[in-house]
Amino acid sequence: VDLSPYDHLVFRARIVGEEIDEPAPLRVGFRRKPAPESTHTETGSSFVDDLAPEWSTVAMPLDSMLGLQGRSHVTALLVLVEPRPG
């Protein structure tokens, strides 16, 4: 997928369950190949802050996804719930 024409990823999210008081960090990002024939991949992501129990719209600038050198040849959307330390 070529994300070059876009500057933000927009989605809706909320916190549910027992983690409302101390939510686990949510990280969203993309994986891409620098070229279609490449075996190397790049992964870029950014953390989502300030989620609440109510649904809210999150608009993440694609430039905030550290680790991506471009926006073409995207192969995956990543949504990760990071474990809390300890």
Short mmCIF file of N, CA and C in Angstrom, two decimals:
data_model
loop_
_atom_site.label_atom_id
_atom_site.label_comp_id
_atom_site.label_asym_id
_atom_site.label_seq_id
_atom_site.Cartn_x
_atom_site.Cartn_y
_atom_site.Cartn_z
N VAL A 1 0.85 -1.17 0.00
CA VAL A 1 0.00 0.00 0.00
C VAL A 1 0.90 1.23 0.00
N ASP A 2 0.49 2.24 -0.73
CA ASP A 2 1.24 3.50 -0.77
C ASP A 2 0.50 4.54 0.07
N LEU A 3 1.11 4.94 1.19
CA LEU A 3 0.50 5.95 2.07
C LEU A 3 1.03 7.35 1.79
N SER A 4 1.80 7.52 0.71
CA SER A 4 2.39 8.82 0.40
C SER A 4 1.38 9.96 0.33
N PRO A 5 0.17 9.77 -0.19
CA PRO A 5 -0.77 10.89 -0.26
C PRO A 5 -1.35 11.30 1.10
N TYR A 6 -1.08 10.54 2.15
CA TYR A 6 -1.71 10.78 3.45
C TYR A 6 -0.72 11.36 4.45
N ASP A 7 -1.25 12.15 5.40
CA ASP A 7 -0.36 12.71 6.42
C ASP A 7 -0.75 12.29 7.83
N HIS A 8 -1.92 11.68 8.03
CA HIS A 8 -2.37 11.23 9.35
C HIS A 8 -3.03 9.86 9.24
N LEU A 9 -2.94 9.10 10.32
CA LEU A 9 -3.75 7.90 10.52
C LEU A 9 -4.81 8.28 11.53
N VAL A 10 -6.08 8.12 11.17
CA VAL A 10 -7.18 8.51 12.05
C VAL A 10 -7.99 7.26 12.40
N PHE A 11 -8.23 7.08 13.69
CA PHE A 11 -9.03 5.94 14.15
C PHE A 11 -9.70 6.29 15.47
N ARG A 12 -10.63 5.45 15.90
CA ARG A 12 -11.31 5.66 17.18
C ARG A 12 -10.86 4.58 18.15
N ALA A 13 -10.69 4.96 19.42
CA ALA A 13 -10.21 4.02 20.43
C ALA A 13 -10.75 4.40 21.80
N ARG A 14 -10.72 3.44 22.70
CA ARG A 14 -11.07 3.67 24.11
C ARG A 14 -10.43 2.60 24.97
N ILE A 15 -10.44 2.83 26.27
CA ILE A 15 -9.94 1.86 27.25
C ILE A 15 -11.14 1.07 27.77
N VAL A 16 -10.97 -0.24 27.92
CA VAL A 16 -12.03 -1.07 28.49
C VAL A 16 -11.43 -1.98 29.56
N GLY A 17 -12.29 -2.51 30.40
CA GLY A 17 -11.86 -3.51 31.37
C GLY A 17 -11.23 -2.93 32.61
N GLU A 18 -10.39 -3.74 33.23
CA GLU A 18 -9.81 -3.42 34.52
C GLU A 18 -8.67 -2.41 34.44
N GLU A 19 -8.23 -2.06 33.24
CA GLU A 19 -7.06 -1.20 33.10
C GLU A 19 -7.42 0.29 32.98
N ILE A 20 -8.61 0.68 33.33
CA ILE A 20 -9.03 2.07 33.16
C ILE A 20 -8.16 3.00 34.00
N ASP A 21 -7.84 2.61 35.23
CA ASP A 21 -7.05 3.49 36.10
C ASP A 21 -5.58 3.56 35.67
N GLU A 22 -5.03 2.47 35.20
CA GLU A 22 -3.64 2.42 34.75
C GLU A 22 -3.57 1.70 33.41
N PRO A 23 -3.94 2.37 32.33
CA PRO A 23 -3.95 1.68 31.04
C PRO A 23 -2.56 1.30 30.56
N ALA A 24 -2.48 0.15 29.92
CA ALA A 24 -1.23 -0.27 29.30
C ALA A 24 -0.97 0.63 28.10
N PRO A 25 0.28 0.94 27.83
CA PRO A 25 0.58 1.79 26.67
C PRO A 25 0.12 1.14 25.36
N LEU A 26 -0.46 1.94 24.49
CA LEU A 26 -0.90 1.50 23.18
C LEU A 26 0.04 2.08 22.14
N ARG A 27 0.59 1.22 21.30
CA ARG A 27 1.51 1.66 20.25
C ARG A 27 0.91 1.28 18.90
N VAL A 28 0.92 2.23 17.97
CA VAL A 28 0.36 2.01 16.63
C VAL A 28 1.43 2.34 15.61
N GLY A 29 1.53 1.55 14.57
CA GLY A 29 2.54 1.82 13.57
C GLY A 29 2.34 1.03 12.29
N PHE A 30 3.36 1.08 11.43
CA PHE A 30 3.33 0.39 10.14
C PHE A 30 4.63 -0.37 9.93
N ARG A 31 4.54 -1.41 9.12
CA ARG A 31 5.72 -2.14 8.65
C ARG A 31 5.74 -1.98 7.13
N ARG A 32 6.94 -1.76 6.59
CA ARG A 32 7.07 -1.59 5.14
C ARG A 32 8.37 -2.20 4.64
N LYS A 33 8.40 -2.47 3.34
CA LYS A 33 9.62 -2.86 2.65
C LYS A 33 10.10 -1.64 1.88
N PRO A 34 11.39 -1.31 1.94
CA PRO A 34 11.88 -0.16 1.18
C PRO A 34 11.64 -0.32 -0.33
N ALA A 35 11.64 -1.54 -0.83
CA ALA A 35 11.34 -1.83 -2.23
C ALA A 35 10.60 -3.16 -2.27
N PRO A 36 9.73 -3.35 -3.27
CA PRO A 36 8.92 -4.60 -3.30
C PRO A 36 9.75 -5.88 -3.27
N GLU A 37 10.92 -5.87 -3.88
CA GLU A 37 11.75 -7.08 -3.94
C GLU A 37 12.66 -7.22 -2.72
N SER A 38 12.65 -6.27 -1.82
CA SER A 38 13.54 -6.26 -0.66
C SER A 38 13.13 -7.31 0.37
N THR A 39 14.11 -7.89 1.05
CA THR A 39 13.83 -8.78 2.17
C THR A 39 13.92 -8.02 3.50
N HIS A 40 14.49 -6.84 3.46
CA HIS A 40 14.60 -5.98 4.64
C HIS A 40 13.25 -5.30 4.89
N THR A 41 12.87 -5.12 6.17
CA THR A 41 11.66 -4.38 6.50
C THR A 41 12.00 -3.26 7.48
N GLU A 42 11.17 -2.23 7.46
CA GLU A 42 11.25 -1.13 8.43
C GLU A 42 9.97 -1.14 9.23
N THR A 43 10.08 -0.83 10.49
CA THR A 43 8.91 -0.70 11.34
C THR A 43 8.96 0.66 12.00
N GLY A 44 7.87 1.39 11.91
CA GLY A 44 7.76 2.69 12.56
C GLY A 44 6.50 2.74 13.38
N SER A 45 6.58 3.33 14.56
CA SER A 45 5.41 3.38 15.42
C SER A 45 5.46 4.59 16.33
N SER A 46 4.33 4.83 16.97
CA SER A 46 4.21 5.93 17.91
C SER A 46 3.20 5.52 18.99
N PHE A 47 3.35 6.07 20.18
CA PHE A 47 2.45 5.76 21.27
C PHE A 47 1.22 6.65 21.24
N VAL A 48 0.10 6.08 21.66
CA VAL A 48 -1.16 6.82 21.78
C VAL A 48 -1.33 7.19 23.24
N ASP A 49 -1.47 8.47 23.52
CA ASP A 49 -1.63 8.96 24.89
C ASP A 49 -3.08 9.36 25.15
N ASP A 50 -3.41 9.46 26.42
CA ASP A 50 -4.67 10.05 26.87
C ASP A 50 -5.92 9.33 26.40
N LEU A 51 -5.89 8.00 26.36
CA LEU A 51 -7.12 7.28 26.06
C LEU A 51 -7.99 7.25 27.31
N ALA A 52 -9.30 7.22 27.10
CA ALA A 52 -10.26 7.25 28.20
C ALA A 52 -11.31 6.16 27.97
N PRO A 53 -12.19 5.92 28.93
CA PRO A 53 -13.25 4.92 28.74
C PRO A 53 -14.25 5.30 27.64
N GLU A 54 -14.34 6.57 27.32
CA GLU A 54 -15.24 7.01 26.25
C GLU A 54 -14.50 6.91 24.91
N TRP A 55 -15.23 6.58 23.86
CA TRP A 55 -14.63 6.54 22.53
C TRP A 55 -14.12 7.92 22.16
N SER A 56 -12.94 7.96 21.58
CA SER A 56 -12.39 9.23 21.11
C SER A 56 -11.69 9.00 19.78
N THR A 57 -11.59 10.07 19.00
CA THR A 57 -10.91 10.01 17.71
C THR A 57 -9.45 10.36 17.91
N VAL A 58 -8.58 9.51 17.41
CA VAL A 58 -7.13 9.71 17.50
C VAL A 58 -6.64 10.02 16.09
N ALA A 59 -5.90 11.11 15.94
CA ALA A 59 -5.29 11.48 14.66
C ALA A 59 -3.78 11.52 14.86
N MET A 60 -3.10 10.51 14.35
CA MET A 60 -1.64 10.40 14.52
C MET A 60 -0.95 10.88 13.24
N PRO A 61 -0.08 11.88 13.34
CA PRO A 61 0.70 12.27 12.16
C PRO A 61 1.61 11.12 11.74
N LEU A 62 1.63 10.82 10.46
CA LEU A 62 2.50 9.74 9.98
C LEU A 62 3.96 10.08 10.20
N ASP A 63 4.30 11.37 10.25
CA ASP A 63 5.68 11.76 10.53
C ASP A 63 6.11 11.41 11.95
N SER A 64 5.16 11.13 12.85
CA SER A 64 5.50 10.79 14.23
C SER A 64 5.89 9.32 14.38
N MET A 65 5.76 8.54 13.33
CA MET A 65 6.09 7.11 13.38
C MET A 65 7.59 6.93 13.17
N LEU A 66 8.32 6.93 14.28
CA LEU A 66 9.77 6.81 14.22
C LEU A 66 10.18 5.46 13.65
N GLY A 67 11.12 5.47 12.73
CA GLY A 67 11.63 4.25 12.15
C GLY A 67 11.28 4.05 10.69
N LEU A 68 10.28 4.78 10.19
CA LEU A 68 9.91 4.66 8.78
C LEU A 68 10.69 5.68 7.96
N GLN A 69 11.29 5.22 6.87
CA GLN A 69 12.03 6.11 5.98
C GLN A 69 11.20 6.53 4.78
N GLY A 70 9.99 6.03 4.67
CA GLY A 70 9.10 6.36 3.56
C GLY A 70 7.71 5.86 3.85
N ARG A 71 6.79 6.11 2.90
CA ARG A 71 5.40 5.71 3.09
C ARG A 71 4.88 4.79 2.01
N SER A 72 5.76 4.33 1.14
CA SER A 72 5.33 3.40 0.10
C SER A 72 5.66 1.97 0.53
N HIS A 73 5.04 1.01 -0.14
CA HIS A 73 5.28 -0.42 0.09
C HIS A 73 4.96 -0.83 1.54
N VAL A 74 3.93 -0.24 2.13
CA VAL A 74 3.50 -0.61 3.49
C VAL A 74 2.83 -1.98 3.42
N THR A 75 3.26 -2.87 4.29
CA THR A 75 2.76 -4.25 4.27
C THR A 75 1.87 -4.59 5.47
N ALA A 76 1.92 -3.79 6.55
CA ALA A 76 1.14 -4.14 7.74
C ALA A 76 0.85 -2.91 8.59
N LEU A 77 -0.32 -2.92 9.20
CA LEU A 77 -0.69 -1.96 10.25
C LEU A 77 -0.50 -2.69 11.57
N LEU A 78 0.21 -2.07 12.51
CA LEU A 78 0.50 -2.69 13.80
C LEU A 78 -0.24 -1.96 14.91
N VAL A 79 -0.91 -2.71 15.77
CA VAL A 79 -1.54 -2.18 16.97
C VAL A 79 -1.07 -3.06 18.11
N LEU A 80 -0.29 -2.48 19.01
CA LEU A 80 0.34 -3.25 20.08
C LEU A 80 -0.04 -2.69 21.45
N VAL A 81 -0.43 -3.57 22.34
CA VAL A 81 -0.63 -3.18 23.75
C VAL A 81 0.63 -3.61 24.47
N GLU A 82 1.40 -2.62 24.93
CA GLU A 82 2.67 -2.90 25.58
C GLU A 82 2.43 -3.38 27.01
N PRO A 83 3.17 -4.39 27.45
CA PRO A 83 3.02 -4.82 28.85
C PRO A 83 3.59 -3.77 29.79
N ARG A 84 2.97 -3.68 30.94
CA ARG A 84 3.48 -2.75 31.97
C ARG A 84 4.74 -3.33 32.60
N PRO A 85 5.69 -2.48 32.93
CA PRO A 85 6.90 -2.99 33.61
C PRO A 85 6.53 -3.60 34.96
N GLY A 86 7.28 -4.63 35.33
CA GLY A 86 7.09 -5.24 36.64
C GLY A 86 6.13 -6.32 36.61
#
